[in-house]
XYZ file of C-alpha atoms in Angstrom:
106
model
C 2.740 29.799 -12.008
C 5.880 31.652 -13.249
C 8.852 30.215 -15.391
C 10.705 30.130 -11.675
C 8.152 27.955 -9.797
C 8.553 25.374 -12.767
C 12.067 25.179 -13.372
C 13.331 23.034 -11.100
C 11.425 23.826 -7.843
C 10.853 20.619 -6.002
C 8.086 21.528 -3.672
C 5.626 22.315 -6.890
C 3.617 19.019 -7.102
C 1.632 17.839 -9.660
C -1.808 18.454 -8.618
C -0.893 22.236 -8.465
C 0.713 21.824 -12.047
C -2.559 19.694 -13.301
C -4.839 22.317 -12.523
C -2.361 25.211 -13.833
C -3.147 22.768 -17.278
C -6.968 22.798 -16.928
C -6.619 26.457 -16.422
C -4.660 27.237 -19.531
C -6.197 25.078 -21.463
C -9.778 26.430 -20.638
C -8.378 29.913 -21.826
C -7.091 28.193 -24.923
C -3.009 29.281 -23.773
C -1.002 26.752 -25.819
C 2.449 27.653 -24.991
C 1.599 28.163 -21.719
C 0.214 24.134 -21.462
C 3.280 23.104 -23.260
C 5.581 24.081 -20.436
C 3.791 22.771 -17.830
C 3.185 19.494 -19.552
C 7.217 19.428 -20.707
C 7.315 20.527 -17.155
C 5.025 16.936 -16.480
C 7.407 14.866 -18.847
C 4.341 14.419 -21.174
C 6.454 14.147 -24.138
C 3.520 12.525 -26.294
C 1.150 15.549 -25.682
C 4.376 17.866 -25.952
C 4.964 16.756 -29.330
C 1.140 17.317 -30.212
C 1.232 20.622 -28.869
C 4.540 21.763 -30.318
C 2.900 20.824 -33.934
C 0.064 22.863 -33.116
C 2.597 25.978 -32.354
C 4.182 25.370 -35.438
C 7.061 24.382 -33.660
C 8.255 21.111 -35.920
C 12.145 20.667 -34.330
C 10.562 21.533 -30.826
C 7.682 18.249 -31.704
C 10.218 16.185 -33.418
C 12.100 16.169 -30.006
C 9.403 15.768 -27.793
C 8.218 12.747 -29.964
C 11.770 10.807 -29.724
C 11.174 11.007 -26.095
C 8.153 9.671 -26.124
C 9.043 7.047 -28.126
C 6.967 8.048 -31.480
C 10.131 8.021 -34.364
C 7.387 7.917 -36.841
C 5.938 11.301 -35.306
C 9.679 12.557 -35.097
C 10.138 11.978 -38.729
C 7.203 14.051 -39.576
C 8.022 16.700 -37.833
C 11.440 16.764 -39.348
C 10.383 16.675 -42.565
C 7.558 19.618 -41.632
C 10.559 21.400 -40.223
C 12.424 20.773 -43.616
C 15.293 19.104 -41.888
C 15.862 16.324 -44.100
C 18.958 15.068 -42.345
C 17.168 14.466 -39.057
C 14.332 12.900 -40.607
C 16.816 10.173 -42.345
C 18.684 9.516 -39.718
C 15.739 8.853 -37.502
C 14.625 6.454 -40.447
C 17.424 4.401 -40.253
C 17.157 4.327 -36.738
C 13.820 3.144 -37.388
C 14.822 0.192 -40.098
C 17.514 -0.804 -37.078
C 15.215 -0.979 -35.009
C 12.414 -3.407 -37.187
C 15.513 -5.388 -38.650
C 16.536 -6.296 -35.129
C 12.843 -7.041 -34.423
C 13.110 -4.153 -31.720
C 9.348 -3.294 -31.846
C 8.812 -1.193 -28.659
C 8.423 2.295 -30.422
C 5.396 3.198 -32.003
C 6.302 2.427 -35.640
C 3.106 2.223 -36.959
């Protein structure tokens, strides 16, 4: 697959895009599984994979989408970006003082 086929080309389904994964990540081609899983809205697994790279703003992202602020905040604070990191905390205390408990606060 090239950048093109995955940016916004409709008739690339998911099966072709799943095995493009196995593919990469039999040859061990981390960057290369992070855009087709970004590409897959896995945002968990994007965040996980982004860490891996080294890539801390890239995770901290991929972990609000997914729901995981405490993730987020880690990554923030691995990416030294202090400010992000508190204001996802107090997003975070909102969130348990309003007994909002769907993210994965844990």
């Amino acid at each position: 697959l090239t950048p093109k086929d995955m940016d916004g080309n409709p008739n690339v389904n998911s099966r072709w895009l799943q095995k493009a994964l196995q593919l990469y990540r039999e040859g061990g081609h981390t960057a290369q599984q992070l855009r087709v899983l970004e590409h897959l809205g896995q945002w968990q697994e994007c965040g996980q994979l982004a860490r891996k790279l080294k890539d801390f703003p890239r995770a901290a992202e991929f972990f609000v989408k997914a729901g995981d602020l405490k993730a987020a905040v880690e990554s923030r604070l691995d990416a030294k970006d202090f400010r992000g990191a508190h204001s996802l905390l107090k997003s975070m205390s909102f969130l348990e003082s309003t007994g909002i408990d769907e993210m994965k606060l844990e």
